[in-house]
Coordinates of C-alpha atoms in Angstrom, one line a residue:
M1 CA -27.6 20.1 -8.6
S2 CA -24.2 21.9 -10.0
P3 CA -20.9 22.5 -8.5
P4 CA -19.9 25.3 -6.0
D5 CA -18.6 28.8 -8.1
S6 CA -16.0 28.9 -5.5
I7 CA -14.1 25.7 -6.1
G8 CA -12.6 24.9 -9.2
S9 CA -14.3 28.4 -11.0
P10 CA -12.8 28.1 -14.7
P11 CA -10.0 30.4 -15.4
T12 CA -9.5 33.0 -18.1
T13 CA -6.8 31.6 -20.1
E14 CA -7.6 27.8 -21.4
L15 CA -5.6 25.7 -23.8
R16 CA -7.4 26.3 -27.0
G17 CA -7.5 30.0 -26.7
V18 CA -11.0 30.4 -26.8
T19 CA -13.8 31.6 -24.9
A20 CA -16.7 29.4 -25.9
P21 CA -17.7 26.6 -24.7
Y22 CA -16.4 23.2 -26.9
P23 CA -19.5 20.9 -27.6
L24 CA -18.0 17.5 -26.7
D25 CA -20.8 15.2 -28.7
S26 CA -19.8 12.5 -30.9
V27 CA -18.0 14.6 -33.7
D28 CA -15.4 15.9 -31.5
D29 CA -15.1 13.2 -29.2
L30 CA -12.8 11.5 -30.7
S31 CA -13.3 7.9 -28.8
P32 CA -17.3 8.3 -27.6
L33 CA -17.9 4.1 -27.4
L34 CA -15.1 4.4 -24.3
K35 CA -17.4 5.5 -22.3
Q36 CA -20.1 2.5 -22.8
G37 CA -20.8 0.9 -19.3
R38 CA -20.4 -2.6 -17.5
A39 CA -19.9 -4.7 -21.0
I40 CA -15.3 -4.5 -21.3
E41 CA -15.6 -4.7 -17.6
P42 CA -14.5 -8.9 -18.2
L43 CA -11.7 -7.3 -20.5
V44 CA -10.5 -5.6 -17.7
I45 CA -10.3 -7.9 -15.3
A46 CA -8.2 -9.7 -18.2
I47 CA -6.4 -6.9 -18.6
A48 CA -5.4 -6.7 -14.6
F49 CA -5.1 -10.6 -13.9
L50 CA -2.4 -11.0 -17.6
A51 CA -0.6 -7.9 -17.4
L52 CA 1.1 -8.7 -14.3
L53 CA 1.8 -12.0 -15.3
P54 CA 5.0 -11.2 -17.0
P55 CA 7.1 -9.7 -13.7
L56 CA 6.2 -12.5 -12.3
S57 CA 7.2 -15.2 -14.1
L58 CA 10.7 -13.0 -14.0
A59 CA 10.7 -12.4 -10.1
S60 CA 13.5 -13.0 -8.8
P61 CA 14.6 -12.4 -4.4
D62 CA 16.0 -8.9 -5.0
I63 CA 17.3 -7.6 -2.5
E64 CA 13.9 -5.7 0.2
G65 CA 11.6 -8.3 -1.1
S66 CA 14.7 -11.4 0.6
A67 CA 14.9 -9.1 3.4
W68 CA 10.8 -9.1 3.7
M69 CA 10.4 -13.2 3.8
L70 CA 13.5 -13.2 5.2
R71 CA 11.4 -12.0 8.3
A72 CA 8.9 -14.4 7.6
V73 CA 11.0 -17.5 7.4
S74 CA 12.7 -16.3 11.1
V75 CA 9.4 -16.1 12.5
V76 CA 8.2 -20.1 11.3
N77 CA 11.7 -21.2 12.3
S78 CA 10.7 -19.5 15.8
E79 CA 9.4 -21.1 18.6
S80 CA 8.9 -17.5 21.0
L81 CA 5.2 -15.9 20.8
S82 CA 7.1 -12.5 21.2
D83 CA 8.9 -13.0 17.3
W84 CA 4.9 -13.0 15.7
L85 CA 4.2 -10.6 18.3
I86 CA 7.3 -8.1 16.7
P87 CA 8.5 -10.0 13.8
G88 CA 12.3 -10.4 13.5
E89 CA 13.0 -9.1 16.9
S90 CA 15.1 -12.3 17.6
E91 CA 17.3 -12.0 14.8
N92 CA 17.7 -8.1 15.2
L93 CA 16.8 -7.8 11.1
P94 CA 17.1 -4.3 10.1
T95 CA 13.4 -4.4 9.3
R96 CA 11.8 -5.5 12.7
F97 CA 9.6 -2.6 13.4
L98 CA 8.2 -2.4 10.1
P99 CA 4.3 -2.7 9.8
P100 CA 3.9 -6.5 10.6
G101 CA 0.6 -7.3 8.3
V102 CA 2.3 -8.8 5.6
T103 CA 4.6 -10.8 7.1
W104 CA 1.6 -12.3 9.3
I105 CA 0.4 -13.6 6.5
Q106 CA 3.7 -14.4 4.6
A107 CA 4.3 -16.9 7.3
L108 CA 1.3 -18.3 7.5
V109 CA 1.1 -19.3 4.1
L110 CA 4.6 -20.7 4.8
E111 CA 3.1 -22.9 7.5
C112 CA 0.8 -24.3 5.4
V113 CA 3.0 -24.8 2.2
G114 CA 6.2 -25.2 3.6
V115 CA 9.5 -23.0 4.8
Q116 CA 11.5 -24.2 1.8
Y117 CA 8.5 -23.4 -1.2
Y118 CA 9.2 -19.2 0.1
W119 CA 10.3 -18.3 -3.3
H120 CA 6.4 -18.6 -4.4
L121 CA 5.8 -15.8 -1.8
P122 CA 5.0 -13.4 -4.8
I123 CA 2.4 -14.8 -6.0
L124 CA 0.7 -13.3 -2.6
S125 CA 1.8 -9.5 -4.7
Y126 CA 0.7 -10.6 -7.7
L127 CA -2.7 -10.9 -7.3
A128 CA -3.3 -7.7 -4.4
G129 CA -1.8 -6.0 -7.7
A130 CA -4.3 -7.5 -10.4
C131 CA -7.2 -6.5 -7.4
G132 CA -5.8 -3.5 -7.6
I133 CA -5.8 -2.6 -10.5
W134 CA -9.1 -3.9 -11.1
W135 CA -10.9 -1.6 -7.9
S136 CA -8.7 1.3 -10.0
W137 CA -11.5 0.8 -12.5
R138 CA -14.5 0.4 -10.8
L139 CA -13.0 3.6 -8.5
V140 CA -12.1 5.9 -10.9
R141 CA -15.2 4.3 -12.8
L142 CA -17.6 5.4 -9.6
L143 CA -16.1 9.3 -10.5
A144 CA -16.1 10.1 -14.3
D145 CA -17.2 7.9 -16.9
S146 CA -15.7 4.1 -18.6
R147 CA -13.1 6.1 -21.2
M148 CA -11.1 7.2 -18.3
A149 CA -11.4 4.3 -16.1
L150 CA -10.4 2.2 -19.3
L151 CA -7.2 4.8 -19.2
T152 CA -7.0 4.2 -16.0
V153 CA -6.2 0.6 -16.4
V154 CA -4.2 0.5 -19.2
M155 CA -1.6 2.8 -17.9
L156 CA -1.3 0.9 -14.7
S157 CA -1.1 -2.4 -15.7
V158 CA 2.7 -1.1 -17.9
H159 CA 3.7 0.6 -15.3
G160 CA 6.9 0.5 -14.1
Q161 CA 6.4 1.2 -10.3
L162 CA 3.8 -1.9 -10.4
F163 CA 5.5 -4.6 -12.3
R164 CA 8.3 -4.0 -8.8
I165 CA 6.2 -4.2 -6.5
A166 CA 4.0 -6.9 -8.3
G167 CA 6.8 -8.9 -8.9
S168 CA 8.2 -8.8 -4.9
A169 CA 7.5 -10.6 -1.8
S170 CA 7.7 -6.6 -0.3
P171 CA 4.6 -5.5 1.2
W172 CA 3.5 -2.2 -0.6
A173 CA 1.6 -4.1 -3.6
I174 CA -0.5 -5.5 -0.4
S175 CA -0.8 -1.9 0.8
W176 CA -1.7 -0.2 -1.9
A177 CA -4.3 -2.7 -3.2
L178 CA -6.1 -2.6 0.6
T179 CA -5.9 1.1 0.5
I180 CA -7.4 2.0 -3.8
A181 CA -9.7 -0.3 -2.1
T182 CA -10.9 1.6 1.2
L183 CA -10.9 4.5 -1.7
L184 CA -13.7 2.7 -3.5
L185 CA -15.6 1.6 -0.5
L186 CA -15.6 5.4 0.7
S187 CA -17.2 6.6 -2.8
L188 CA -19.4 4.1 -2.7
H189 CA -20.9 4.9 0.7
L190 CA -21.2 8.8 -0.1
K191 CA -22.8 7.1 -3.6
K192 CA -25.7 4.8 -2.3
S193 CA -25.9 5.5 1.4
N194 CA -28.1 8.9 2.6
S195 CA -27.4 8.3 6.1
Y196 CA -24.1 7.9 8.2
W197 CA -22.8 4.4 8.8
S198 CA -23.3 2.0 6.3
W199 CA -21.8 -1.8 5.6
R200 CA -19.6 -0.3 3.4
L201 CA -18.1 2.1 5.7
L202 CA -17.1 -0.6 7.6
A203 CA -15.9 -3.0 5.7
A204 CA -14.0 -0.1 4.4
G205 CA -12.5 0.5 7.8
G206 CA -11.8 -3.1 7.8
T207 CA -9.5 -2.5 4.8
L208 CA -8.0 0.5 5.8
S209 CA -6.8 -1.0 8.6
A210 CA -5.6 -4.5 7.4
G211 CA -3.3 -1.3 4.7
V212 CA -2.1 0.9 7.5
L213 CA -0.9 -3.0 9.5
C214 CA 0.9 -4.2 5.7
G215 CA 2.0 -0.8 4.9
G216 CA 2.9 1.6 7.4
L217 CA 1.8 5.5 6.5
S218 CA 1.3 5.3 2.9
P219 CA -2.6 4.1 3.1
L220 CA -3.2 7.3 5.3
A221 CA -2.0 9.5 3.1
L222 CA -4.5 8.4 0.5
V223 CA -7.5 8.5 2.8
I224 CA -7.2 11.4 4.5
P225 CA -7.0 13.9 1.8
V226 CA -10.8 13.0 0.7
G227 CA -11.9 13.7 4.5
L228 CA -10.2 17.4 3.9
A229 CA -11.9 17.5 -0.4
C230 CA -15.3 17.0 1.5
W231 CA -14.5 19.7 4.5
M232 CA -13.5 21.8 1.9
L233 CA -17.0 21.3 -0.5
H234 CA -19.0 21.8 3.4
V235 CA -17.0 25.3 3.8
A236 CA -17.8 26.3 0.7
S237 CA -21.3 24.8 0.2
P238 CA -22.5 25.1 3.4
A239 CA -26.1 23.5 3.8
T240 CA -29.6 25.7 2.8
P241 CA -32.2 25.9 4.9
E242 CA -34.8 22.8 3.8
Q243 CA -31.2 20.7 3.7
K244 CA -30.6 21.7 7.7
A245 CA -34.6 21.0 8.3
S246 CA -34.9 16.8 6.7
L247 CA -33.0 14.6 8.4
T248 CA -31.2 13.5 5.7
P249 CA -27.3 14.7 6.2
T250 CA -25.7 16.2 3.1
M251 CA -22.9 14.0 1.2
S252 CA -20.2 16.3 2.2
W253 CA -21.3 16.3 6.0
R254 CA -21.2 11.7 5.5
G255 CA -17.9 12.4 4.2
V256 CA -16.3 14.2 6.5
V257 CA -17.8 12.0 9.3
G258 CA -17.0 8.6 6.8
T259 CA -13.1 9.7 6.8
S260 CA -12.9 10.5 10.4
F261 CA -14.7 7.1 11.7
V262 CA -12.1 4.9 9.3
V263 CA -9.3 6.8 10.4
L264 CA -10.2 6.2 13.7
V265 CA -11.2 2.4 13.1
A266 CA -7.1 2.5 11.1
A267 CA -5.5 4.0 14.1
L268 CA -7.4 1.4 16.6
A269 CA -6.1 -1.2 14.8
S270 CA -2.6 -1.4 14.6
G271 CA -1.8 1.7 17.2
W272 CA -1.3 -1.2 20.4
W273 CA 1.5 -2.4 18.1
T274 CA 3.0 1.0 17.2
G275 CA 2.9 1.1 21.3
L276 CA 4.4 -2.3 21.6
I277 CA 7.0 -1.5 19.2
I278 CA 8.0 1.6 20.8
I279 CA 8.0 0.2 24.4
Q280 CA 11.1 -2.1 22.4
G281 CA 12.6 0.0 20.8
G282 CA 12.1 3.8 21.5
W283 CA 12.2 6.0 18.7
A284 CA 13.8 4.5 16.5
A285 CA 10.7 2.0 16.5
L286 CA 8.9 5.1 15.8
E287 CA 10.6 6.2 12.7
S288 CA 11.1 3.1 11.5
W289 CA 7.4 2.4 11.5
L290 CA 6.6 6.5 10.3
T291 CA 9.0 6.4 7.6
G292 CA 9.2 2.6 6.1
Q293 CA 12.9 3.5 6.9
W294 CA 14.9 0.5 7.7
I295 CA 16.9 0.2 11.3
H296 CA 20.4 2.1 10.7
A297 CA 22.8 -0.2 12.1
D298 CA 26.7 0.2 10.6
A299 CA 25.6 -3.1 8.4
T300 CA 22.8 -2.3 6.7
A301 CA 24.3 0.8 5.5
E302 CA 27.0 -0.4 4.4
L303 CA 24.9 -3.2 2.5
L304 CA 22.7 -1.0 0.9
N305 CA 25.7 0.9 -0.6
L306 CA 27.6 -2.2 -2.3
D307 CA 27.3 -1.8 -5.5
D308 CA 26.2 -5.0 -6.6
F309 CA 22.8 -4.1 -4.6
M310 CA 21.2 -1.2 -6.1
A311 CA 17.7 -0.8 -4.4
S312 CA 16.2 -1.1 -8.0
S313 CA 16.5 -4.3 -9.6
A314 CA 17.5 -2.0 -12.4
R315 CA 21.2 -1.5 -10.9
L316 CA 19.9 2.9 -10.5
R317 CA 19.4 5.3 -7.3
A318 CA 15.8 4.6 -6.3
D319 CA 15.1 8.1 -7.2
R320 CA 15.8 7.9 -10.1
T321 CA 14.4 4.7 -11.1
W322 CA 11.2 6.1 -10.7
L323 CA 11.7 8.6 -13.3
V324 CA 12.9 6.6 -15.5
W325 CA 10.2 3.7 -15.4
S326 CA 7.5 7.4 -15.4
A327 CA 9.3 8.5 -18.6
P328 CA 6.7 7.2 -20.9
L329 CA 4.0 9.5 -18.4
V330 CA 5.8 13.1 -17.9
G331 CA 3.9 14.3 -20.8
W332 CA 0.6 13.0 -20.3
Q333 CA 1.8 14.6 -16.6
I334 CA 2.3 18.1 -17.6
L335 CA -0.4 18.7 -19.3
G336 CA -2.9 16.8 -16.7
T337 CA -1.0 19.5 -14.7
L338 CA -2.4 22.2 -16.6
V339 CA -5.5 20.2 -16.8
L340 CA -6.0 21.2 -12.7
I341 CA -5.1 24.4 -13.3
T342 CA -6.8 26.0 -15.6
W343 CA -10.1 23.5 -14.7
K344 CA -13.1 24.1 -16.5
E345 CA -15.7 22.7 -14.4
H346 CA -18.6 22.7 -17.1
R347 CA -16.7 19.9 -19.2
W348 CA -15.5 17.6 -16.4
P349 CA -17.6 15.3 -14.0
E350 CA -19.8 17.2 -11.5
S351 CA -17.5 14.5 -9.0
M352 CA -14.6 15.2 -10.0
T353 CA -14.9 19.0 -9.6
Q354 CA -15.9 18.4 -6.2
F355 CA -13.5 16.0 -5.0
V356 CA -10.7 14.8 -7.2
R357 CA -9.2 17.4 -8.6
P358 CA -8.5 19.0 -4.7
W359 CA -8.1 15.5 -3.7
L360 CA -4.9 14.5 -6.0
I361 CA -3.5 18.1 -5.2
M362 CA -3.3 17.4 -1.7
T363 CA -2.1 13.9 -1.8
I364 CA 0.8 14.8 -5.0
A365 CA 2.0 17.1 -2.7
I366 CA 2.2 14.8 0.5
G367 CA 3.7 11.9 -1.8
L368 CA 6.4 14.9 -2.8
A369 CA 6.7 16.4 1.1
G370 CA 7.2 12.0 2.4
W371 CA 10.0 11.3 -0.7
G372 CA 11.7 14.8 -0.1
F373 CA 12.1 13.8 4.2
V374 CA 13.3 10.6 2.7
E375 CA 16.0 11.3 0.6
L376 CA 17.0 14.4 3.2
Q377 CA 18.1 10.9 6.0
G378 CA 20.6 10.0 3.4
Q379 CA 21.0 7.9 0.6
E380 CA 21.2 4.4 3.2
Q381 CA 17.9 4.1 3.2
Q382 CA 16.8 4.9 -0.7
L383 CA 14.7 1.2 -0.3
S384 CA 12.1 2.9 1.9
L385 CA 11.2 5.4 -0.6
T386 CA 9.4 2.6 -2.5
M387 CA 6.7 3.0 -0.1
W388 CA 6.5 7.4 -1.2
Q389 CA 6.8 6.3 -4.6
T390 CA 3.8 3.8 -4.1
T391 CA 1.7 6.1 -2.4
L392 CA 2.5 8.5 -6.1
L393 CA 1.5 5.4 -8.2
F394 CA -2.8 5.9 -8.4
T395 CA -2.2 9.8 -8.3
T396 CA 0.3 10.5 -10.7
T397 CA -1.8 8.1 -13.1
L398 CA -5.1 9.6 -12.9
L399 CA -2.8 12.9 -13.2
A400 CA -1.5 11.1 -16.3
V401 CA -4.8 10.0 -17.9
I402 CA -6.8 13.5 -16.9
G403 CA -4.2 14.9 -19.6
L404 CA -5.2 12.0 -21.5
E405 CA -8.6 13.3 -21.4
S406 CA -8.3 16.6 -22.0
I407 CA -6.5 15.2 -25.6
L408 CA -9.4 13.1 -26.3
R409 CA -11.9 16.1 -25.4
R410 CA -10.0 18.1 -28.5
E411 CA -9.6 20.4 -25.3
T412 CA -5.4 20.6 -26.7
R413 CA -3.9 22.1 -29.9
G414 CA -1.6 20.3 -32.3
R415 CA 1.0 22.2 -31.8
A416 CA 0.9 21.4 -27.9
L417 CA 0.7 17.9 -28.4
A418 CA 3.6 17.5 -30.8
L419 CA 5.3 19.7 -28.1
L420 CA 4.7 17.0 -25.8
A421 CA 5.2 13.7 -28.0
I422 CA 9.1 15.7 -27.9
M423 CA 8.7 16.2 -24.0
T424 CA 8.4 12.6 -23.8
A425 CA 11.2 10.9 -26.7
M426 CA 13.5 13.4 -24.8
C427 CA 12.4 11.5 -21.0
C428 CA 12.8 8.0 -22.9
V429 CA 16.5 9.2 -24.9
W430 CA 17.6 9.8 -20.5
G431 CA 15.5 6.8 -19.3
I432 CA 17.6 4.3 -22.4
Y433 CA 20.7 6.3 -21.0
Q434 CA 20.2 5.6 -17.0
N435 CA 19.3 2.8 -17.9
R436 CA 22.3 1.4 -19.7
H437 CA 22.6 -1.8 -17.5
I438 CA 20.1 -3.4 -19.0
R439 CA 21.7 -4.1 -22.3
F440 CA 19.1 -2.4 -24.3
S441 CA 20.8 -3.0 -27.9
F442 CA 21.4 0.0 -30.5
A443 CA 18.6 -0.8 -32.8
T444 CA 15.9 -0.6 -29.8
A445 CA 17.0 2.7 -29.0
S446 CA 17.4 3.5 -32.6
L447 CA 13.6 3.0 -32.9
F448 CA 12.4 5.0 -29.3
L449 CA 14.0 7.8 -31.7
L450 CA 12.2 7.4 -34.8
F451 CA 9.1 6.7 -33.2
F452 CA 8.8 9.6 -31.7
A453 CA 10.2 11.6 -33.8
V454 CA 8.1 10.5 -37.4
A455 CA 5.1 10.8 -34.2
S456 CA 5.8 13.8 -33.3
G457 CA 6.7 15.4 -36.6
L458 CA 3.5 14.5 -38.6
T459 CA 1.5 15.5 -36.0
W460 CA 3.1 19.4 -35.9
W461 CA 2.7 19.3 -39.4
R462 CA -1.0 18.4 -40.4
T463 CA -2.3 19.7 -37.8
I464 CA -0.9 22.9 -38.5
Q465 CA -1.4 22.2 -42.4
L466 CA -4.5 20.6 -42.3
N467 CA -8.3 22.2 -41.9
H468 CA -10.0 18.8 -42.6
E469 CA -12.0 17.5 -39.1
A470 CA -11.5 13.8 -40.3
Q471 CA -7.7 14.3 -41.1
R472 CA -6.7 15.7 -37.8
R473 CA -9.0 13.3 -35.9
R474 CA -6.5 10.1 -38.0
V475 CA -3.4 12.2 -37.0
I476 CA -4.0 12.9 -33.6
K477 CA -5.6 9.4 -32.6
A478 CA -2.1 8.2 -34.3
V479 CA 0.0 9.7 -32.1
V480 CA -2.1 9.0 -28.9
G481 CA -2.0 5.3 -29.8
S482 CA 2.0 5.7 -30.3
L483 CA 2.4 7.0 -27.7
L484 CA 0.3 4.2 -25.2
A485 CA 2.4 1.9 -27.9
I486 CA 5.5 3.1 -26.0
Q487 CA 4.5 2.7 -22.8
F488 CA 3.3 -0.6 -23.0
V489 CA 6.8 -1.9 -25.2
W490 CA 9.0 0.5 -22.3
G491 CA 7.7 -1.5 -19.7
Y492 CA 8.5 -4.6 -19.9
L493 CA 11.6 -4.0 -21.3
M494 CA 12.3 -2.0 -17.5
L495 CA 11.7 -5.8 -16.2
E496 CA 14.8 -7.3 -15.5
R497 CA 16.1 -10.5 -16.7
P498 CA 18.1 -12.3 -14.2
Q499 CA 19.2 -15.7 -15.3
A500 CA 21.8 -16.7 -14.0
D501 CA 21.3 -15.2 -10.9
V502 CA 17.8 -17.1 -10.3
R503 CA 19.5 -20.6 -10.8
C504 CA 22.4 -19.5 -9.0
L505 CA 20.0 -18.8 -5.8
R506 CA 18.3 -22.0 -6.6
N507 CA 21.0 -24.4 -7.0
F508 CA 22.5 -23.0 -3.7
T509 CA 19.2 -23.8 -2.2
E510 CA 18.8 -27.5 -3.5
V511 CA 22.9 -28.1 -1.9
L512 CA 21.4 -26.7 1.2
Q513 CA 18.2 -28.5 1.6
S514 CA 20.5 -32.1 0.0
A515 CA 23.2 -31.2 2.8
P516 CA 22.7 -32.8 6.0
R517 CA 21.3 -31.3 8.9
A518 CA 24.0 -28.9 10.7
E519 CA 23.9 -27.6 14.0
S520 CA 25.4 -24.1 13.0
V521 CA 25.4 -22.7 9.7
C522 CA 28.8 -19.9 9.3
I523 CA 28.4 -17.3 6.5
I524 CA 31.7 -15.6 5.4
S525 CA 31.8 -11.9 3.2
S526 CA 34.6 -10.1 3.5
Q527 CA 32.9 -7.2 5.1
G528 CA 31.0 -9.0 7.8
I529 CA 27.8 -9.0 5.7
A530 CA 25.3 -11.1 3.9
P531 CA 22.9 -10.4 1.3
P532 CA 19.8 -11.3 2.0
Q533 CA 18.6 -13.4 -0.4
I534 CA 21.9 -16.3 0.5
E535 CA 20.2 -16.1 5.1
L536 CA 17.4 -16.3 3.7
A537 CA 18.3 -19.9 1.5
V538 CA 19.8 -20.4 4.5
R539 CA 16.8 -20.2 6.9
A540 CA 14.7 -21.8 5.0
A541 CA 17.3 -24.7 4.0
Q542 CA 18.2 -25.2 8.0
P543 CA 15.7 -24.5 9.9
R544 CA 16.8 -25.3 13.2
A545 CA 20.7 -24.2 12.8
H546 CA 22.3 -21.4 14.4
V547 CA 22.8 -18.7 12.0
A548 CA 26.4 -16.5 12.3
I549 CA 27.3 -13.9 10.3
H550 CA 32.1 -13.0 10.3
S551 CA 34.4 -12.1 8.0
E552 CA 37.1 -14.0 9.2
A553 CA 37.2 -16.8 10.9
C554 CA 34.1 -19.6 11.4
E555 CA 32.9 -19.7 15.3
F556 CA 31.9 -22.7 16.0
P557 CA 29.7 -24.6 19.2
E558 CA 31.7 -26.2 21.7
G559 CA 30.2 -29.1 23.2
A560 CA 28.8 -31.4 20.6
P561 CA 32.0 -33.5 18.7
Q562 CA 29.2 -34.8 16.4
A563 CA 28.1 -32.0 15.2
T564 CA 27.7 -31.2 11.9
H565 CA 28.0 -27.4 10.1
L566 CA 28.1 -25.3 7.2
V567 CA 30.6 -23.4 6.1
V568 CA 29.0 -20.1 3.0
E569 CA 31.5 -18.8 1.7
W570 CA 30.4 -15.4 -0.7
S571 CA 34.1 -13.6 -1.6
R572 CA 35.8 -12.7 -4.9
R573 CA 38.4 -15.0 -4.1
D574 CA 38.9 -19.3 -2.5
R575 CA 39.2 -19.1 1.5
K576 CA 39.6 -22.5 1.7
G577 CA 41.9 -22.9 4.4
G578 CA 41.2 -19.9 5.5
F579 CA 38.8 -21.2 8.6
S580 CA 39.5 -23.9 10.9
G581 CA 37.1 -26.5 12.6
P582 CA 37.1 -28.1 15.7
A583 CA 38.7 -30.9 17.0
G584 CA 37.9 -34.1 15.1
H585 CA 36.7 -32.4 12.3
V586 CA 37.6 -32.3 8.2
I587 CA 36.1 -29.4 5.9
E588 CA 35.2 -30.5 2.1
P589 CA 33.6 -29.1 0.0
I590 CA 30.0 -29.3 -1.2
G591 CA 29.1 -28.8 -5.1
E592 CA 31.1 -26.9 -7.2
P593 CA 31.7 -22.8 -7.3
L594 CA 28.5 -20.8 -7.6
R595 CA 29.0 -17.1 -8.7
F596 CA 26.8 -14.6 -7.2
R597 CA 26.8 -11.5 -8.3
G598 CA 29.8 -11.0 -9.2
R599 CA 31.4 -12.8 -6.8
R600 CA 32.3 -17.1 -5.5
L601 CA 29.8 -18.1 -3.3
M602 CA 31.1 -22.3 -1.9
I603 CA 29.8 -24.1 0.9
W604 CA 31.6 -26.5 2.7
Q605 CA 31.0 -29.3 5.1
V606 CA 32.6 -29.5 8.9
R607 CA 32.1 -32.9 9.5
P608 CA 33.8 -35.7 12.4
Q609 CA 36.5 -37.1 11.0
A610 CA 35.3 -40.9 10.6
G611 CA 38.1 -43.1 12.3
I612 CA 37.5 -40.8 15.1
S613 CA 33.9 -40.3 15.3
Q614 CA 34.3 -44.7 15.6
A615 CA 36.7 -44.8 18.2
R616 CA 34.5 -42.5 20.2
R617 CA 31.1 -45.0 19.9
E618 CA 33.2 -48.1 21.2

C-alpha cells in the first residue's frame, strides 16, 4: 500500500538540489549495518540503565525535587485521610494541587522503608528514565528502523533535560516514561491488531491514566495528536468499497477509535481527583493542575526569585537551561525541520509519512504553545516550565534524529553539513557563557572551539575539493562522530556537582535525627521563608513535631513546661540571643554551624533547666 499523495507530497525543492531519486543502497548509505534487528537490543538496555547512573549518583535535593519529597513526607507523617486524597493540603504546601500520582508512590515507598530514607526517592525517577529510553528504542524501531532507534537512544541517554529529571524526585521522569509506554502500546495495537480492541489498547489506557495522574496534561499533549494524525489519514485516504464491505476496519479508523478510548479512560481515571480539587481550591487549583504551576503565594514568589535558588541546577533561568542543554542538537534539529518541510515520501518508511510527520508537527506546536503560555504567567512560575520542556524532550530529539538520518542517507550537501557544525559550535559557546557559574576551565572551552573549528573547516574543504566517494564518506563520518561525541561530553559537563551542599544537608539531617524528640521546631529565616530542602530535613527527622517558619522571633506552645523545642536558623548573621525560650528553659547550640547556599545554618535546642525540672518533679 503506497502512502497517499495528499499527505507529505514531495516538493520541488530538494536538499541535495537534484531531481532524480537518490539510490539508498549499501554504497551510498553510510552505516547500513546499524539497520539490523534485535541483535543490539541488549546493548540498548545496557546504555539506558548505565547512562543515567551519573546523574543519579550526583543527585541532590534541588528546590523542585525537595518540594515533591516534602509533599510525600507530609502525607506519611499525617494521620488524616484527606492528606492522602489531596497531598499537602493540611500543611498548605504550594504543590498541593499538582497531580498526586507520584506523591502517592513516594509515600508508599517511604511507608515501607522509613521517612529517613527520603534521599533515595530519585531512584524511582532513574528507573523511569531508563525504561523510557528503552521504550523509545522500541517505538522508533517500530515506526522507522533500528538505526534511527539507536540514534534516538544515544541522543536521549546524554540529554541534559533527561539528566535533570532522572536525578530529581519530581514526577516528570515517571510521567514521561508512562507517556512513551502509551505511544508504544498504541502503535503495537495499530500494527498487530485487526480489530478495534486488544489487550494492548486496554494497557495503553492504564498507562495513560497513570501518566495523567503523575504529570497532568503533558501526556495528553503527546497522545491526542496520534488520533488527529489517524483522522487526517482517514480523511485524505478514505476506505475503498472493498474495505467498506470487509468486516476489518481500516488502520486509520482504528487509530481514531483507539486513541479516543484511551483518552476517555484517562479522563475518567483522573477526572474524579480534578473535580475534588476544584471543589476544594476553585479556579486556582484547576489552573495549578492544568499548567503545572505552584499555587501562587507571596512566600512562593519570594522563594523562587532568590538568587541562591534559581529553578535550574546550573543556576540559570529555566527557559535558558533547556536551550543550553540542547545546544549540541541545534544543528540536527534545524536540519530535521528542513527535512519535515521538504518531505520526500519515497525515501522514508510509510509509517513516517502517514503518522510520524504530522504527529511531530502537532506535538512540537503544542509544547511550544504551553511553554509560551507559562512564560506569560511571570518569572515566579518558572519551575512549571519543566513540564512543557519534558513534553518536548522526545519530539525534539526525534526531530534531531531525522536530521542526522538525512545525513546518513546522503541527502545533505557537504557545505550544509559544515554550516550546521559551525552553528552548533556557536550555540555551544553561548551555552558555556550562559553556564559560567559552573567551573568550566579555559582549556575545556578552548577544546570545544578548536574541535568544532577543525571539524567544520575540514568538512567544508574536503567535501568540496574531493571527488572520491570513499574519502567523502570518511570525512562525513568523522564530522558526525565528532558532533555525537561533543553531545556526549556536553551532557556530563552540564551536571552540577554540589558536594558542599550535599554534605551540609546530610550533616544537618544527622544532627536533627540525633537530637532529642522535640515538640516543635521553629525555622528562622530573614525573609520568613525556608528552602524546601531545610523544611524537608526537619519534617523527616522530627515527624511528630509542629513545624513553623518565622522571620524574627519564635513562638513556642504554652502549657508544656517539660517540652523540648528546636530552633533552626538559616540567615547571613548570627541570631544567638535574638530569640528566647519559654520560662524555665535554656538555649544551647547543637553541633557546629553549617553553610548552605552561602548562608549560615545552625540548630539550637531549647530545653528545660535541670534544676527547675527536678524541683517540679519533687
